[in-house]
Structures are given as structure tokens and as C-alpha cells.
Amino acid sequence: MRAADPDTILVAKSNAGMPELVDMRAVYRSDPETMATAALAMREGGASIIGGCCGNTPEHLAAIAAMVGD
């Protein structure tokens, strides 16, 4: 996307892993450190706004901010 339009704002908001159905409830198993590492790859891929979606907790978001915040 960055190559197609260098001025575009790219947003990345991933789930905390693939959901698994446990007792009829979606469970996301990626830990905060895994999400932070993935967020760094998203930033290196051109994302300028990085957050989290399903399964992310305050701990996930804190780890992401610590890894990519500047």
C-alpha cells in the first residue's frame, strides 16, 4: 500500500491471535509480547497508526506502545 500511495495513512489493528471457540466463547491466545513484536513488523511495513482489536487487553496495548511508541 505504501508503494501505491506514499502519503496514505495506514492503520493496523490486529486480533490477539486467531480466535478459538472454548465453551462457546471466542478466546484469543496471543500474549502481549507476541502482539508487540507483530506491531513492530506492522510499523516496519508502513503502518502509522497501530492498535488492537479482538482479544487485546490493556496489557497487550501497553506492550505494543512500549515497542513502537516514539
JSON list of C-alpha atoms in Angstrom, two decimals:
[
{"chain": "A", "resi": 1, "resn": "MET", "atom": "CA", "xyz": [0.00, 0.00, 0.00]},
{"chain": "A", "resi": 2, "resn": "ARG", "atom": "CA", "xyz": [2.80, 2.40, 0.85]},
{"chain": "A", "resi": 3, "resn": "ALA", "atom": "CA", "xyz": [4.28, 1.93, -2.65]},
{"chain": "A", "resi": 4, "resn": "ALA", "atom": "CA", "xyz": [0.92, 2.73, -4.26]},
{"chain": "A", "resi": 5, "resn": "ASP", "atom": "CA", "xyz": [0.44, 5.95, -2.28]},
{"chain": "A", "resi": 6, "resn": "PRO", "atom": "CA", "xyz": [3.30, 7.12, -0.05]},
{"chain": "A", "resi": 7, "resn": "ASP", "atom": "CA", "xyz": [1.09, 9.72, 1.67]},
{"chain": "A", "resi": 8, "resn": "THR", "atom": "CA", "xyz": [-1.67, 7.33, 2.71]},
{"chain": "A", "resi": 9, "resn": "ILE", "atom": "CA", "xyz": [-2.17, 6.79, 6.42]},
{"chain": "A", "resi": 10, "resn": "LEU", "atom": "CA", "xyz": [-2.11, 3.06, 7.07]},
{"chain": "A", "resi": 11, "resn": "VAL", "atom": "CA", "xyz": [-3.89, 1.65, 10.13]},
{"chain": "A", "resi": 12, "resn": "ALA", "atom": "CA", "xyz": [-3.15, -1.78, 11.64]},
{"chain": "A", "resi": 13, "resn": "LYS", "atom": "CA", "xyz": [-5.44, -3.26, 14.29]},
{"chain": "A", "resi": 14, "resn": "SER", "atom": "CA", "xyz": [-4.99, -6.99, 14.63]},
{"chain": "A", "resi": 15, "resn": "ASN", "atom": "CA", "xyz": [-6.69, -9.53, 16.84]},
{"chain": "A", "resi": 16, "resn": "ALA", "atom": "CA", "xyz": [-4.68, -11.14, 19.62]},
{"chain": "A", "resi": 17, "resn": "GLY", "atom": "CA", "xyz": [-4.29, -14.27, 17.52]},
{"chain": "A", "resi": 18, "resn": "MET", "atom": "CA", "xyz": [-6.81, -16.47, 15.80]},
{"chain": "A", "resi": 19, "resn": "PRO", "atom": "CA", "xyz": [-9.95, -16.99, 17.85]},
{"chain": "A", "resi": 20, "resn": "GLU", "atom": "CA", "xyz": [-10.59, -20.41, 19.32]},
{"chain": "A", "resi": 21, "resn": "LEU", "atom": "CA", "xyz": [-14.06, -21.45, 20.45]},
{"chain": "A", "resi": 22, "resn": "VAL", "atom": "CA", "xyz": [-13.89, -22.53, 24.11]},
{"chain": "A", "resi": 23, "resn": "ASP", "atom": "CA", "xyz": [-17.16, -23.23, 25.92]},
{"chain": "A", "resi": 24, "resn": "MET", "atom": "CA", "xyz": [-19.00, -21.29, 23.18]},
{"chain": "A", "resi": 25, "resn": "ARG", "atom": "CA", "xyz": [-16.76, -18.24, 23.71]},
{"chain": "A", "resi": 26, "resn": "ALA", "atom": "CA", "xyz": [-14.05, -16.80, 21.47]},
{"chain": "A", "resi": 27, "resn": "VAL", "atom": "CA", "xyz": [-10.64, -16.99, 23.15]},
{"chain": "A", "resi": 28, "resn": "TYR", "atom": "CA", "xyz": [-7.54, -15.23, 21.81]},
{"chain": "A", "resi": 29, "resn": "ARG", "atom": "CA", "xyz": [-4.24, -16.71, 22.97]},
{"chain": "A", "resi": 30, "resn": "SER", "atom": "CA", "xyz": [-1.52, -14.34, 21.75]},
{"chain": "A", "resi": 31, "resn": "ASP", "atom": "CA", "xyz": [0.35, -12.84, 24.67]},
{"chain": "A", "resi": 32, "resn": "PRO", "atom": "CA", "xyz": [1.32, -9.15, 24.93]},
{"chain": "A", "resi": 33, "resn": "GLU", "atom": "CA", "xyz": [4.93, -9.77, 23.87]},
{"chain": "A", "resi": 34, "resn": "THR", "atom": "CA", "xyz": [3.83, -11.57, 20.71]},
{"chain": "A", "resi": 35, "resn": "MET", "atom": "CA", "xyz": [1.46, -8.75, 19.84]},
{"chain": "A", "resi": 36, "resn": "ALA", "atom": "CA", "xyz": [4.18, -6.14, 20.45]},
{"chain": "A", "resi": 37, "resn": "THR", "atom": "CA", "xyz": [6.56, -7.96, 18.11]},
{"chain": "A", "resi": 38, "resn": "ALA", "atom": "CA", "xyz": [3.84, -8.16, 15.46]},
{"chain": "A", "resi": 39, "resn": "ALA", "atom": "CA", "xyz": [3.12, -4.44, 15.91]},
{"chain": "A", "resi": 40, "resn": "LEU", "atom": "CA", "xyz": [6.77, -3.65, 15.25]},
{"chain": "A", "resi": 41, "resn": "ALA", "atom": "CA", "xyz": [6.55, -5.58, 11.97]},
{"chain": "A", "resi": 42, "resn": "MET", "atom": "CA", "xyz": [3.38, -3.64, 11.11]},
{"chain": "A", "resi": 43, "resn": "ARG", "atom": "CA", "xyz": [5.18, -0.36, 11.71]},
{"chain": "A", "resi": 44, "resn": "GLU", "atom": "CA", "xyz": [8.12, -1.50, 9.61]},
{"chain": "A", "resi": 45, "resn": "GLY", "atom": "CA", "xyz": [5.57, -2.40, 6.91]},
{"chain": "A", "resi": 46, "resn": "GLY", "atom": "CA", "xyz": [4.36, 1.18, 6.82]},
{"chain": "A", "resi": 47, "resn": "ALA", "atom": "CA", "xyz": [1.53, 1.41, 9.36]},
{"chain": "A", "resi": 48, "resn": "SER", "atom": "CA", "xyz": [1.45, 4.75, 11.13]},
{"chain": "A", "resi": 49, "resn": "ILE", "atom": "CA", "xyz": [-1.50, 4.03, 13.43]},
{"chain": "A", "resi": 50, "resn": "ILE", "atom": "CA", "xyz": [-1.23, 0.74, 15.33]},
{"chain": "A", "resi": 51, "resn": "GLY", "atom": "CA", "xyz": [-3.71, -0.63, 17.81]},
{"chain": "A", "resi": 52, "resn": "GLY", "atom": "CA", "xyz": [-5.50, -3.81, 18.73]},
{"chain": "A", "resi": 53, "resn": "CYS", "atom": "CA", "xyz": [-8.85, -5.42, 18.12]},
{"chain": "A", "resi": 54, "resn": "CYS", "atom": "CA", "xyz": [-10.48, -8.56, 19.48]},
{"chain": "A", "resi": 55, "resn": "GLY", "atom": "CA", "xyz": [-8.74, -10.24, 22.39]},
{"chain": "A", "resi": 56, "resn": "ASN", "atom": "CA", "xyz": [-6.39, -7.37, 23.17]},
{"chain": "A", "resi": 57, "resn": "THR", "atom": "CA", "xyz": [-6.20, -6.27, 26.79]},
{"chain": "A", "resi": 58, "resn": "PRO", "atom": "CA", "xyz": [-4.68, -3.18, 28.39]},
{"chain": "A", "resi": 59, "resn": "GLU", "atom": "CA", "xyz": [-1.52, -5.27, 28.87]},
{"chain": "A", "resi": 60, "resn": "HIS", "atom": "CA", "xyz": [-1.38, -6.01, 25.13]},
{"chain": "A", "resi": 61, "resn": "LEU", "atom": "CA", "xyz": [-1.75, -2.33, 24.27]},
{"chain": "A", "resi": 62, "resn": "ALA", "atom": "CA", "xyz": [0.88, -1.30, 26.83]},
{"chain": "A", "resi": 63, "resn": "ALA", "atom": "CA", "xyz": [3.35, -3.79, 25.32]},
{"chain": "A", "resi": 64, "resn": "ILE", "atom": "CA", "xyz": [2.57, -2.50, 21.81]},
{"chain": "A", "resi": 65, "resn": "ALA", "atom": "CA", "xyz": [3.08, 1.11, 22.92]},
{"chain": "A", "resi": 66, "resn": "ALA", "atom": "CA", "xyz": [6.36, 0.24, 24.60]},
{"chain": "A", "resi": 67, "resn": "MET", "atom": "CA", "xyz": [7.61, -1.50, 21.46]},
{"chain": "A", "resi": 68, "resn": "VAL", "atom": "CA", "xyz": [6.55, 1.00, 18.79]},
{"chain": "A", "resi": 69, "resn": "GLY", "atom": "CA", "xyz": [5.93, 4.25, 20.66]},
{"chain": "A", "resi": 70, "resn": "ASP", "atom": "CA", "xyz": [8.21, 7.15, 19.85]}
]
